[in-house]
Every structure is written in C-alpha cells, then in structure tokens.
C-alpha cells in the first residue's frame, strides 16, 4: 500500500501522545478508527487503538514502522466512546493510550479475541420436579430450591445463586436436571417483560415521572435528592422502564460491590431481561462476556461499580448514579477520574439523561442544581408508612465506657433486642484495636515502612498496617523492655464484636467490614442471614452506610463521630454530614420507628447541632457559603501534585523546582507540604496544591508542570501523579 495515509494509534503506554504508524504491509484496506491493532513499540509488541487516519506525519515515512496485525474486522470502540477517551485525556492530562485502554476489558487490552457468547444452562426435568436430595447434599438442595422459583439457571447466575458446578453435574447425571447450550439473542423489550410493583407511587414520585415524560429526549443532568427511605430506587426503576420500552439500554452505577446483589435482585423482580453485572470479583472471562453482551445490545440493563461506566453499549438511553456523593466513584490511582463527572460527560456525548441520586448530595452537585446547570428533583417524604428516625446525642464526657461503647447505650440495645428488632452499631475502624502499647515503657506497635501504627487483628493473630498491608506476629513481650504488660488501646469492629457478644451472648451478631466480607459470596450470604433474623446486632464500618436496606433495624449507634468531625481536610465536615445521615437512615425504614444515638465529646459543636436539628441540606448550604467566601471548590479549581521518593529532601527539591516552573502564572501554589501520612511503604510523600479561579488557567499550569516533570522525574526513583479535582487532599 502506498504511504499516502498514516495511522494515528493510541498505544497503551505512559506517554502523553498518540503515535504515527504506516498501514500493515499485506492489508489492502486501512483499519478504521476504533479497531485494535498490534504494533511494534521499542523492542515490544503492544496493543493500540486506531484513533484517526491522516495524510501527514511529523516524521518522514522511512522513520515510521508498520502496524503488524489488525485485530478486529470492525471497530470495537464506538465513536462516542472515542470522544469520551479523548475528553478524559485532555481534562485529566493523562496519557491518551491509557485513556483508551480503560474502555476495554483486560483481555481485549492484551490483544485477545472476543469470546463465544454461547452459554450453558440448566432446567428441571419432569422426573426432577418431585426430587428430594439427601439431607447432607446441601448444594443439591440449594439447586433444587432455586428451581422452585426459577425456570432456568445459566452459567453467569449460578455463582450469584451460590450453586456449585459439581452439584449441577451430579443432578444432570441423575436426570434431575437437563443441561443445554444456547446462543443469547437480543430480545425486543415489551410491557410483558415488566413485573409491576405492588406499591403505587406517592404524589411526589408520580410528579417526578410526569416531569420526566414531559421533556423530549436529550441530555438532561438531574439531581434526585431524596431523604433516606424516600423511594429513590423506585424512581430509578420507573425511568428505566420507559427507557427499555423505547428500545434502549440503561446503565446503573452503585458505589459498593456489596450493593450489587441487592440492586440486581430488585431489578430482576421488576424486569424480565438480560442484565450485565460488573464488579471487582469477576474473572477476566466473565467481564469480557458481559462487556460483549452489552455491546451487542443483548444485556438491556448494565449494573456495576465505578469502572462499569466504560462499558460499551449498542444504544444507551439513560445513566443512573446511585449515592452520587460517595467517594468510591473517584479513582485514587492511575487515571484519577471521577465516575460521577464522566457519567455526565458520557451522557452529554450520547445525548441522554443522567440521574445523580443521593440523600446527601455532594456540594459540587448541589451547586450545579442551585445554579440550574442540573434539574433538581426532590423527595422529602419517606415511602410507605416509614417516618424519619429520631436522633439523640450521647455526651460521653465523664461517662463510663466499655471498649468505646458508653454504658448508657447498652440498655437501648437490650430494649431493641427484647422488641425482636435489630440494632446497628457503627465504628469506622476495622480490626480489634488500633494500637498495641507497652504499659511499662510506652513502646507502640509501629509499622517499619510507614508513619503509622500497626492495627491488632486478634482473630487472625497478627498486627497489620492498613496502609502498606505489612503483617507481623503479635509479640509476646515488649521488644524494647521485654515486659509482658502489653495492652490494647482503642477499639475496632473486631473488639466491639467481642464486647457486644459478652453483653448479649444470646443475640445473633454480624460483623460487616473488609475482613469479614472478603469472599465472593460472603457479603451476599451475610445479608441474607440478617434478613432472616428478627433480632440481631450488626457491627460494621461505612460499608453498612451505603444504601443497604435493613427493614428490621430500629436502633443505630454511632461511635467515634468526633474523629470524622475533626478531620484536617476541608471536606471533612461535608463527609461527616453525609456519613452520619446515611447511617441514621438505616433505622426505621418501614413501619417501625427508628432511633439513632450519636456518641460525642462535643455535644454542643455547632456543625453537629446543625446536622441533628436541621438536617444535611442546611449543613450543606452553610458549607457552600463558607466555600464561596474562601474561594474553595466548587468556586475554584484544584489539582494536587503528589511526589513520593525514598529521600524526603529529594521529594521536596523536585516539587520546589516544579513550583518554580509555574511561578509566573496567575494561580495559587501551596506547598510543598507533607501528606498526612508522610511515609508509606518506605516512600516519603509530599504534595503541591494548585488552585485557580478559571479551569483554563489551571489546565495551562498543569501542562507546563508536566512538561517540566518529564525531564526531572526518574520513574525508578520517584512516584509522581497529578490529581485533577482531588477529593482527598490529606
């Protein structure tokens, strides 16, 4: 092929530009934009994506290399998703190849072929309808129970149902089940595929649906602000129903993997259609299969955590972001994107509605609603007969404490259990105790690699650093003075669990944190057990605050609220208000009244009083006024430059040189200053905060700084990152 055209390729590498290549030697037709290609890159072969063809190149043709292989016969990345990747690269000032790579499942990034979508399925035979497994055949019984309410079970659903493949094979051998293979097909969605809710919409909900229907299709950013338990999910379902009936797909983002099974169950009860579910526990093969089903339009509803935003679709009709305020929507390493913000960008490119739902909206989203950039929908009443929980501040000054729990709180828990109800006790720290200390000499269990203390995990019998994950055995004696008087200080979920078991030995107790929910089905199984218990105690971290529905929880106890209220980050009070409001919202979600107890040393604290007596919205509006006066986001724009080095002075010197490169620009540069955790995993961590009144000013400054950093930063010695719109500035 003559060299009259060149290919611009986004190669998955950390360089901030695309690369020009010559077309493949033995191919008569040029690969079109959106297709994957294999290219030589240095002495390696990498996978890239064609982003354009061009008649010119900055390099002469004899200096360019040929594309080696075209991996796709048709584009694998749509025009709209290419626009999204290009926008990401420009906005976050991130290598374009990595922005394109994030659009694809890992197998496709590696150049693998797409998978065959045919799948196995099982259904009961006639002889299996009356089959009763042996008493010890627990897995077989689980399978039979599944078929009592489901006609079929497919490959993808068996994991979620907790049914093993070996049990299914045994039942097939016994002719209890029939196994089949089928090719999934796109099904036209009709009203027959909808199972309507037994509950009607209340006046507020019905009004919002009419408001949605009154507007023509197109880009519509909508803040759905509804108090906890007000029926936001029902609004989501109603909107999705209208999108599906129009022949389009729906994308739903949830902040926590633990919410995914709960969301799926709710959606499956309403809609009889194929769904693709994305979360971090999927295998690479499962992720690719779901991605292809979504791209082909087979999956009508796509549900997942942050990265599900990049799923390819055939005809997307709406994006919904549940709990839009949640920090987990912000990627904290690599490409530090905000899934919430990118969802709005994708919706604008696709010209579809995007709904941001929350009982405690972020200040950025509230400001967008107040300035009428977003529509503002409100639900101010709890659904059904539920009423808001009453809130009481527990002054723990001079009060007897039991492992972080005020003695005066224990009778409340006892009364709750006597009423055959459930109590939720919240502490945002896992482990048994945050500190192991020598009573004689004051030695503290310090991490050797970090400026942090090792947390005691008694059940696992080790000390663990929650920052670098270093583990060491629990010492039998003090390594400094050899004393055996080692004592625990502070409390975590594990210690709280032990204490509550001592006080309430007969009550079922469930601890929900990262340590107890590490398995694939553990969280789902634990939630199922909780729903089966009339009375129980739930102990957990913020995982419990993220949208879970516990109909029998009537009492919430919040421990160590002061630590969140006193955070050094200027967003600390906002996060405190969101977290406390969300936790309180777990109580009294149905007919039973809810009550919340907040333990504090500062019952008269102005912000705490404001939250308790006037609610999150009042607190948020006051915080917005403060941000406006101080010129903080969302009334200015920030970028956080992070640099880590083995030598602290080296990091400081480099950041000072970067700061000097932009000192002539009209922006504020704060630093270099140490991160709150100055040393982590043997690296010293320093930061430089950039702030500007106009986004264009900030973008220009970051561009100059990155050019300077390219010449100064040594990847083997330094860890360097740029975080646009940082959410964690500590």
XYZ file of C-alpha atoms in Angstrom:
730
model
C 0.000 0.000 0.000
C 1.477 3.424 -0.896
C 2.329 5.706 2.012
C -0.290 8.350 1.223
C -2.062 7.810 4.548
C -0.800 7.276 8.077
C -2.482 5.803 11.137
C -2.615 7.611 14.464
C -2.567 4.979 17.208
C -3.360 5.331 20.912
C -0.824 2.909 22.388
C -1.303 1.690 25.946
C 1.802 3.315 27.440
C 2.508 6.166 29.903
C 3.424 8.748 27.240
C 1.074 11.678 26.710
C 0.628 11.458 22.950
C -0.502 9.229 20.120
C 1.938 7.601 17.673
C 2.041 7.526 13.876
C 2.366 4.194 12.062
C 2.328 3.001 8.499
C -0.545 0.718 7.454
C 0.003 -3.062 7.600
C 2.073 -4.320 4.669
C -0.244 -7.103 3.488
C -3.613 -5.390 4.006
C -5.410 -3.604 1.176
C -7.875 -1.699 3.354
C -6.909 0.649 6.150
C -8.143 -0.294 9.635
C -10.832 2.201 10.594
C -10.821 4.257 13.790
C -11.945 2.214 16.789
C -10.221 -1.030 15.776
C -7.407 -2.650 17.748
C -4.024 -3.210 16.195
C -0.797 -4.858 17.295
C 2.178 -2.538 16.842
C 5.931 -2.675 17.432
C 6.863 -0.318 20.265
C 10.559 -0.224 21.042
C 11.510 -3.867 21.401
C 7.996 -4.888 22.435
C 4.665 -5.534 20.783
C 1.776 -3.563 22.245
C -1.930 -3.305 21.564
C -3.215 0.050 20.401
C -6.410 1.552 19.048
C -6.637 3.422 15.753
C -7.924 6.898 16.520
C -7.523 8.552 13.108
C -6.080 8.352 9.626
C -4.061 11.298 8.389
C -2.308 12.383 5.213
C 0.624 13.897 7.101
C 3.013 12.890 9.846
C 5.588 14.781 11.883
C 8.091 12.094 10.910
C 9.139 11.044 7.400
C 7.665 7.750 6.212
C 11.038 5.999 6.254
C 11.267 6.640 10.008
C 7.887 5.058 10.754
C 7.113 1.413 11.443
C 4.240 -0.658 10.082
C 1.260 -1.886 12.040
C 1.867 -5.621 12.387
C -1.645 -7.014 12.818
C -5.201 -5.723 12.625
C -7.026 -7.446 15.499
C -10.637 -6.504 14.678
C -12.603 -6.666 11.452
C -14.983 -3.958 12.690
C -14.491 -1.136 15.221
C -14.525 -2.328 18.816
C -14.669 1.211 20.240
C -17.606 3.363 19.169
C -17.335 6.966 18.046
C -18.980 8.192 21.252
C -16.596 6.214 23.469
C -13.650 7.521 21.455
C -14.885 11.029 22.197
C -15.079 10.137 25.898
C -11.498 8.783 25.951
C -10.208 11.880 24.153
C -12.055 14.133 26.618
C -10.568 12.197 29.556
C -7.045 12.528 28.223
C -7.453 16.269 27.727
C -9.239 17.020 31.025
C -7.187 14.802 33.330
C -3.996 15.443 31.297
C -3.376 11.708 31.200
C -1.705 9.554 28.505
C -4.220 9.032 25.716
C -3.281 5.381 25.243
C -4.181 4.598 28.854
C -7.458 6.519 28.484
C -8.407 4.357 25.502
C -7.231 1.166 27.218
C -9.548 1.740 30.182
C -12.519 1.449 27.802
C -11.736 -2.228 27.201
C -11.804 -5.346 29.389
C -8.311 -6.542 30.275
C -8.340 -9.449 27.792
C -9.066 -7.111 24.886
C -6.329 -4.749 26.078
C -3.909 -7.665 25.795
C -4.943 -8.323 22.205
C -7.074 -11.404 22.933
C -10.026 -12.347 20.737
C -13.616 -11.819 21.758
C -15.284 -14.838 23.383
C -18.058 -17.065 22.118
C -21.234 -15.830 23.828
C -22.984 -19.212 23.829
C -23.645 -20.319 27.401
C -24.674 -23.361 29.393
C -27.980 -23.544 31.174
C -29.922 -25.979 33.344
C -33.587 -26.698 33.900
C -35.594 -29.300 35.804
C -36.618 -32.484 34.017
C -40.057 -33.982 34.598
C -38.553 -36.557 36.947
C -36.739 -33.815 38.835
C -39.868 -31.937 39.853
C -40.502 -34.234 42.822
C -36.857 -34.949 43.669
C -35.685 -34.584 47.274
C -31.898 -34.661 47.831
C -30.273 -36.477 50.727
C -30.089 -34.492 53.959
C -26.323 -33.986 53.659
C -26.459 -32.908 49.976
C -26.622 -29.215 50.830
C -25.520 -27.902 47.418
C -28.013 -30.116 45.586
C -30.777 -28.890 47.897
C -29.750 -25.295 47.175
C -30.072 -26.007 43.442
C -33.495 -27.632 43.845
C -34.667 -24.697 45.978
C -33.555 -22.321 43.210
C -35.704 -24.116 40.633
C -38.787 -23.812 42.840
C -38.989 -20.153 41.825
C -36.879 -20.061 38.639
C -37.440 -21.958 35.400
C -33.791 -21.841 34.325
C -30.303 -21.308 35.672
C -27.477 -20.102 33.427
C -23.705 -20.072 33.810
C -23.485 -16.474 34.915
C -26.219 -16.759 37.548
C -25.033 -19.907 39.285
C -22.282 -18.031 41.142
C -24.677 -15.368 42.383
C -27.065 -18.127 43.484
C -24.252 -19.870 45.372
C -24.715 -23.155 43.473
C -21.631 -25.226 42.666
C -20.958 -26.709 39.227
C -20.305 -30.141 40.774
C -23.798 -30.194 42.295
C -25.321 -29.354 38.911
C -23.288 -32.093 37.199
C -24.448 -34.666 39.760
C -28.073 -33.680 39.233
C -27.632 -33.957 35.454
C -26.237 -37.498 35.905
C -29.318 -38.394 37.959
C -31.585 -36.968 35.212
C -32.914 -34.432 37.701
C -31.631 -31.543 35.577
C -31.249 -31.121 31.829
C -28.201 -29.192 30.597
C -28.412 -27.206 27.380
C -26.307 -24.734 25.409
C -27.786 -21.667 23.775
C -26.677 -18.535 21.982
C -28.098 -15.458 23.718
C -30.010 -13.152 21.430
C -31.199 -9.593 21.612
C -34.847 -9.565 22.694
C -37.255 -6.726 21.996
C -38.379 -5.408 25.364
C -42.154 -5.055 25.759
C -44.642 -4.382 28.536
C -44.896 -8.154 29.015
C -41.333 -8.106 30.398
C -42.312 -5.807 33.293
C -43.496 -7.036 36.696
C -45.111 -4.021 38.268
C -44.524 -3.043 41.875
C -47.321 -3.949 44.313
C -46.960 -0.446 45.743
C -48.223 2.600 43.903
C -46.261 5.814 43.509
C -46.881 8.545 46.039
C -47.712 12.070 44.909
C -44.094 13.262 44.818
C -42.866 10.219 42.901
C -45.661 10.407 40.345
C -44.974 14.107 39.808
C -41.310 13.448 39.033
C -42.175 10.742 36.500
C -44.611 13.102 34.743
C -41.889 15.743 34.712
C -39.508 13.287 33.035
C -42.067 12.308 30.393
C -42.899 15.930 29.588
C -39.433 16.663 28.199
C -38.162 15.459 24.800
C -35.217 13.013 24.661
C -31.760 14.529 25.016
C -29.073 15.402 27.522
C -30.610 16.117 30.924
C -28.472 16.118 34.086
C -30.828 15.535 37.016
C -30.103 15.632 40.746
C -32.551 13.317 42.527
C -32.278 14.398 46.147
C -34.386 12.223 48.406
C -34.156 11.586 52.124
C -33.161 8.055 53.101
C -36.030 5.646 52.519
C -37.943 8.059 50.261
C -38.151 5.688 47.292
C -35.324 6.851 45.033
C -34.849 3.296 43.741
C -38.485 3.204 42.620
C -37.848 6.361 40.597
C -34.835 4.650 39.003
C -36.985 1.641 38.098
C -39.732 3.805 36.615
C -37.254 5.743 34.463
C -35.519 2.554 33.324
C -38.891 1.049 32.368
C -39.550 3.933 29.996
C -36.058 3.695 28.504
C -36.339 -0.068 27.944
C -39.740 0.268 26.286
C -38.127 2.762 23.893
C -35.704 0.009 22.840
C -32.696 1.425 24.656
C -30.330 0.279 27.413
C -29.813 1.551 30.962
C -26.530 1.906 32.857
C -26.709 1.954 36.671
C -23.660 2.724 38.821
C -23.525 1.759 42.504
C -20.693 2.727 44.866
C -20.115 -0.566 46.640
C -19.755 -4.157 45.446
C -21.937 -5.224 48.375
C -24.847 -3.252 46.903
C -24.652 -5.026 43.559
C -26.523 -8.270 44.519
C -29.149 -6.204 46.349
C -29.639 -3.998 43.287
C -29.735 -6.984 40.928
C -32.411 -8.715 42.997
C -34.598 -5.594 42.974
C -34.174 -5.141 39.222
C -34.759 -8.825 38.417
C -38.054 -8.731 40.293
C -39.166 -5.838 38.098
C -37.679 -6.605 34.675
C -37.533 -9.866 32.754
C -34.494 -9.080 30.616
C -30.785 -9.832 30.338
C -28.541 -7.866 32.675
C -24.764 -7.420 32.757
C -23.262 -7.023 36.213
C -19.761 -5.602 36.673
C -17.712 -5.635 39.877
C -14.171 -6.387 41.002
C -14.819 -10.057 41.816
C -15.475 -11.030 38.182
C -12.967 -13.155 36.309
C -11.483 -11.685 33.133
C -13.612 -14.075 31.055
C -16.823 -13.078 32.855
C -16.046 -9.391 32.469
C -15.414 -9.797 28.727
C -18.614 -11.818 28.265
C -20.738 -9.172 29.982
C -18.986 -6.416 28.021
C -19.756 -8.142 24.706
C -23.381 -8.765 25.721
C -23.736 -5.060 26.488
C -22.041 -4.013 23.264
C -24.338 -6.279 21.239
C -27.469 -4.961 22.949
C -28.240 -8.371 24.494
C -27.875 -7.012 28.026
C -30.532 -4.353 28.446
C -29.504 -3.213 31.926
C -25.867 -2.755 32.941
C -25.174 -2.550 36.681
C -21.790 -2.069 38.283
C -19.305 -0.132 40.307
C -17.110 2.723 39.080
C -15.452 1.139 36.020
C -18.793 -0.091 34.620
C -19.126 3.442 33.257
C -16.814 2.442 30.387
C -18.964 -0.476 29.235
C -19.704 -0.466 25.509
C -23.405 -0.303 24.634
C -25.439 -0.587 21.465
C -27.998 2.118 22.243
C -27.728 3.668 25.688
C -30.806 5.516 26.923
C -30.024 6.616 30.495
C -27.250 6.645 33.113
C -28.108 6.466 36.814
C -25.552 7.098 39.569
C -26.798 5.887 42.941
C -25.300 7.575 46.032
C -23.552 10.082 43.757
C -21.760 11.672 46.719
C -19.796 8.519 47.504
C -16.001 8.844 47.472
C -15.595 5.436 45.806
C -16.643 6.996 42.480
C -13.264 8.760 42.451
C -10.369 6.603 41.232
C -7.447 7.141 43.613
C -4.575 5.815 41.497
C -3.543 5.634 37.846
C -6.073 7.623 35.837
C -7.679 9.533 38.706
C -11.095 10.049 37.155
C -14.449 10.802 38.742
C -17.058 8.323 37.509
C -19.768 10.789 38.526
C -18.312 13.577 36.406
C -17.508 11.276 33.483
C -21.054 9.910 33.572
C -22.279 13.445 32.914
C -19.770 13.816 30.070
C -20.788 10.493 28.514
C -24.469 11.397 28.827
C -23.818 14.688 27.040
C -21.957 12.913 24.230
C -24.716 10.295 23.933
C -27.444 12.977 24.320
C -29.287 11.064 27.053
C -30.460 11.805 30.618
C -28.162 11.206 33.594
C -29.646 10.937 37.092
C -27.496 11.582 40.172
C -29.284 10.196 43.218
C -28.465 10.815 46.872
C -29.925 11.681 50.245
C -26.749 13.672 50.890
C -25.596 15.218 47.591
C -22.030 16.433 47.205
C -21.555 20.183 47.413
C -20.461 20.225 43.764
C -23.715 18.609 42.656
C -25.837 20.807 44.919
C -24.138 23.870 43.475
C -24.841 22.649 39.933
C -28.503 22.273 40.878
C -28.669 25.665 42.585
C -27.149 27.354 39.521
C -29.652 25.456 37.316
C -26.996 23.506 35.449
C -28.814 20.404 36.721
C -32.520 19.813 37.168
C -33.315 19.392 40.855
C -35.822 16.694 41.818
C -36.702 16.270 45.493
C -38.309 13.517 47.561
C -38.957 14.830 51.062
C -41.203 12.058 52.408
C -40.303 8.503 53.356
C -42.027 5.842 51.283
C -44.897 3.878 52.806
C -45.548 4.396 56.498
C -41.929 4.982 57.500
C -41.023 8.098 59.457
C -37.572 9.671 59.958
C -35.519 8.318 62.853
C -35.262 10.420 65.998
C -31.688 11.434 66.831
C -30.121 11.775 70.283
C -26.628 12.999 71.138
C -24.926 10.954 73.863
C -22.470 13.101 75.830
C -19.701 10.658 76.749
C -17.663 13.112 78.817
C -17.162 11.619 82.299
C -19.338 8.655 81.341
C -18.193 5.049 81.956
C -17.093 3.424 78.691
C -16.827 -0.214 77.652
C -14.390 -0.619 74.742
C -15.586 2.584 73.111
C -19.258 1.997 73.919
C -20.972 4.210 76.508
C -22.567 2.200 79.309
C -25.755 4.243 78.923
C -26.134 2.904 75.372
C -26.259 -0.767 76.421
C -29.858 -0.608 77.796
C -31.020 0.826 74.456
C -29.529 -2.170 72.630
C -31.071 -4.562 75.171
C -34.511 -2.994 74.714
C -34.190 -3.186 70.937
C -33.408 -6.914 71.100
C -36.267 -7.542 73.540
C -38.622 -5.997 70.991
C -37.395 -8.545 68.403
C -35.708 -5.799 66.418
C -32.183 -5.169 65.167
C -29.506 -2.718 66.309
C -26.723 -1.375 64.092
C -23.513 -0.269 65.824
C -21.162 1.749 63.632
C -17.442 2.345 64.070
C -15.335 3.291 61.072
C -12.301 1.219 62.020
C -11.779 -2.473 61.437
C -9.555 -4.772 63.468
C -9.518 -5.425 67.213
C -7.627 -2.332 68.366
C -5.724 0.415 66.529
C -2.777 0.328 68.921
C -0.764 -2.214 70.910
C 1.263 -0.456 73.615
C 3.672 -1.464 76.367
C 2.270 -0.434 79.748
C 5.758 -0.230 81.288
C 7.875 1.719 78.775
C 5.343 3.143 76.293
C 6.528 1.207 73.211
C 3.926 1.315 70.422
C 3.443 -1.197 67.598
C 4.689 0.979 64.750
C 4.896 -0.033 61.087
C 8.537 -0.126 59.984
C 7.634 1.087 56.488
C 5.084 3.798 57.340
C 4.427 6.613 59.783
C 1.509 4.596 61.089
C 0.670 2.222 63.885
C 0.003 -1.449 63.309
C -3.604 -2.482 63.962
C -4.196 -5.552 66.100
C -6.284 -8.284 64.431
C -6.897 -10.777 67.218
C -8.802 -13.408 65.244
C -6.119 -13.514 62.544
C -3.429 -13.386 65.275
C -1.332 -10.660 63.690
C -0.595 -6.957 63.537
C -1.408 -5.334 60.202
C -0.629 -1.948 58.710
C -3.758 -0.737 56.929
C -1.647 1.482 54.657
C 1.035 -0.821 53.206
C -0.596 -4.125 54.300
C 2.568 -5.249 56.119
C 1.879 -8.056 58.603
C 3.820 -9.128 61.690
C 3.102 -11.584 64.526
C 1.719 -10.312 67.826
C 4.716 -10.032 70.193
C 4.622 -11.953 73.466
C 6.738 -9.284 75.151
C 7.810 -5.711 74.527
C 10.696 -5.611 72.024
C 12.177 -2.629 73.907
C 11.995 -3.560 77.610
C 10.880 -7.217 77.396
C 7.862 -6.536 79.599
C 4.832 -8.778 79.076
C 2.457 -5.961 80.048
C 1.204 -5.288 76.516
C -2.201 -3.615 76.398
C -4.682 -2.701 73.673
C -5.765 0.889 73.160
C -8.819 1.970 71.219
C -11.403 -0.230 69.563
C -12.214 -1.535 66.119
C -15.058 -3.638 64.768
C -13.482 -6.885 65.977
C -13.141 -5.678 69.575
C -16.619 -4.202 69.519
C -17.950 -7.539 68.286
C -16.258 -9.307 71.213
C -17.605 -6.805 73.750
C -21.175 -6.986 72.473
C -21.055 -10.794 72.496
C -20.138 -10.653 76.176
C -23.059 -8.361 76.978
C -25.589 -10.036 74.676
C -24.461 -13.673 74.365
C -27.796 -14.919 73.011
C -28.209 -12.320 70.273
C -27.142 -13.134 66.702
C -24.248 -10.812 65.852
C -22.942 -9.925 62.397
C -19.694 -8.031 61.781
C -19.515 -6.399 58.362
C -16.165 -4.972 57.290
C -13.422 -5.662 54.740
C -12.074 -8.524 56.837
C -15.343 -10.456 57.099
C -16.615 -9.904 53.542
C -13.525 -10.759 51.518
C -15.035 -13.875 49.865
C -17.062 -13.680 46.643
C -20.406 -14.628 48.198
C -19.691 -13.713 51.826
C -21.420 -10.331 51.827
C -24.457 -11.650 49.989
C -24.794 -14.636 52.332
C -24.405 -12.444 55.406
C -27.080 -10.018 54.220
C -29.431 -12.944 53.579
C -28.883 -14.189 57.139
C -29.521 -10.726 58.564
C -32.860 -10.516 56.748
C -33.868 -13.897 58.212
C -33.215 -12.849 61.825
C -35.967 -10.995 63.704
C -33.481 -9.616 66.247
C -29.742 -9.162 65.822
C -26.809 -6.825 66.346
C -24.979 -5.521 63.283
C -21.460 -4.179 63.796
C -19.679 -2.567 60.901
C -17.789 0.156 59.110
C -19.050 2.563 56.446
C -19.842 -0.453 54.244
C -23.098 -0.571 56.226
C -23.967 3.023 55.363
C -24.022 2.598 51.596
C -27.644 2.159 50.640
C -28.364 -1.160 52.345
C -31.954 -1.847 53.312
C -32.392 -3.467 56.729
C -36.148 -3.454 57.371
C -35.862 -4.614 60.999
C -33.145 -2.180 62.134
C -34.712 0.316 64.523
C -31.674 1.424 66.527
C -28.444 2.930 65.211
C -25.461 3.686 67.455
C -22.615 5.795 66.028
C -19.248 5.588 67.796
C -16.301 7.986 67.453
C -18.215 10.561 65.423
C -15.762 13.198 66.663
C -12.836 11.772 64.682
C -14.683 12.412 61.414
C -15.837 15.852 62.536
C -12.283 16.936 63.373
C -10.635 15.895 60.079
C -7.926 18.125 58.575
C -9.350 18.024 55.027
C -11.626 20.980 54.248
C -14.164 18.422 53.017
C -14.225 16.673 56.421
C -17.441 18.295 57.674
C -19.235 17.554 54.402
C -18.162 13.891 54.578
C -19.114 13.742 58.252
C -22.610 15.010 57.491
C -23.047 12.560 54.637
C -21.841 9.556 56.606
C -23.862 10.270 59.745
C -27.028 10.995 57.746
C -26.639 7.801 55.724
C -26.093 5.679 58.844
C -29.068 7.217 60.633
C -31.094 6.455 57.518
C -30.655 2.705 58.085
C -33.056 2.907 61.077
C -36.843 2.727 60.882
C -37.141 2.233 57.136
C -40.522 0.501 57.310
C -43.414 0.618 59.805
C -41.282 0.536 62.972
C -39.951 3.813 64.364
C -36.209 4.359 64.277
C -33.878 5.886 66.845
C -30.231 6.955 66.489
C -27.645 7.576 69.206
C -24.504 9.573 68.373
C -21.680 9.328 70.931
C -19.655 12.529 71.167
C -17.332 14.538 73.405
C -18.676 17.719 71.780
C -22.486 17.682 72.001
C -22.575 21.475 71.615
C -20.471 21.529 68.430
C -22.163 23.943 66.018
C -21.976 21.687 62.945
C -23.178 18.637 64.869
C -26.121 20.569 66.305
C -26.964 21.893 62.853
C -26.937 18.394 61.363
C -29.059 16.853 64.119
C -31.675 19.594 64.349
C -31.834 20.913 60.770
C -30.593 18.049 58.604
C -27.915 17.600 55.977
C -29.311 20.138 53.491
C -28.977 23.042 55.955
C -25.443 21.961 56.829
C -24.518 21.639 53.149
C -25.837 25.084 52.221
C -23.864 26.676 55.071
C -20.741 24.834 53.928
C -21.309 26.074 50.375
C -21.452 29.650 51.669
C -18.164 29.111 53.512
C -16.555 27.633 50.393
C -17.713 30.634 48.360
C -16.197 33.073 50.867
C -12.909 31.147 50.999
C -12.710 30.589 47.248
C -12.634 26.800 47.602
C -14.203 24.284 45.178
C -16.734 24.325 43.629
C -15.949 28.066 43.368
C -12.380 27.402 42.239
C -10.485 24.554 40.597
C -7.744 22.414 42.070
C -5.033 19.973 41.053
C -2.987 18.030 43.588
C 0.575 17.134 42.601
C 1.885 14.160 44.572
C 5.501 13.057 44.651
C 6.991 10.141 46.582
C 10.692 9.409 46.981
C 12.940 7.321 49.207
C 14.623 10.526 50.373
C 12.391 13.258 51.805
C 14.611 16.148 50.713
C 14.712 14.762 47.180
C 10.910 14.918 47.004
C 10.844 18.456 48.416
C 13.507 19.688 45.997
C 11.711 18.251 42.970
C 8.374 19.778 43.945
C 10.051 23.144 44.517
C 11.516 23.024 41.009
C 8.101 22.131 39.594
C 6.570 25.019 41.521
C 9.186 27.411 40.125
C 8.251 26.407 36.566
C 4.762 27.886 37.042
C 5.562 30.706 39.488
C 4.854 33.349 36.817
C 1.264 32.163 36.302
C -1.868 33.634 37.984
C -2.570 30.604 40.153
C -2.143 29.746 43.828
C 0.500 27.098 44.581
C 0.553 25.764 48.148
C 3.498 23.647 49.247
C 5.471 21.519 49.046
C 3.997 20.085 52.246
C 3.998 16.552 53.667
C 0.981 14.317 53.246
C -0.851 13.451 56.470
C 0.853 10.064 56.336
C 4.299 11.370 55.433
C 5.962 7.969 54.955
C 4.227 4.965 53.426
C 5.842 1.732 52.232
C 9.335 3.266 52.701
C 8.500 6.281 50.480
C 8.307 9.870 51.745
C 5.200 11.602 50.416
C 4.941 15.327 49.653
C 2.326 17.382 47.840
C 1.836 20.598 45.913
C -1.672 22.027 45.658
C -2.557 24.205 42.665
C -5.692 26.351 42.694
C -7.108 28.714 40.081
C -10.261 30.767 39.587
C -10.597 29.563 35.997
C -10.237 25.995 34.787
C -8.283 27.093 31.706
C -5.651 28.711 33.953
C -5.253 25.500 35.924
C -5.056 23.353 32.808
C -2.328 25.549 31.326
C -0.306 25.462 34.553
C -0.565 21.686 34.881
C 0.550 21.300 31.268
C 3.727 23.318 31.894
C 4.359 21.455 35.133
C 4.015 18.076 33.406
C 6.464 19.099 30.697
C 8.952 20.075 33.404
C 8.314 16.861 35.328
C 9.078 14.759 32.250
C 12.677 15.982 32.366
C 13.084 15.749 36.154
C 11.182 12.683 37.338
C 13.009 9.355 37.311
C 10.418 6.544 37.278
C 12.815 4.137 39.006
C 13.235 6.528 41.954
C 10.065 8.593 42.116
C 6.319 8.086 42.182
C 4.597 11.050 40.593
C 0.932 11.773 39.973
C -1.434 14.593 39.080
C -4.933 14.546 40.543
C -7.402 16.894 38.850
C -10.360 17.786 41.110
C -8.870 15.885 44.090
C -11.328 14.533 46.633
C -8.711 13.582 49.219
C -6.241 16.402 49.814
C -4.730 14.997 53.001
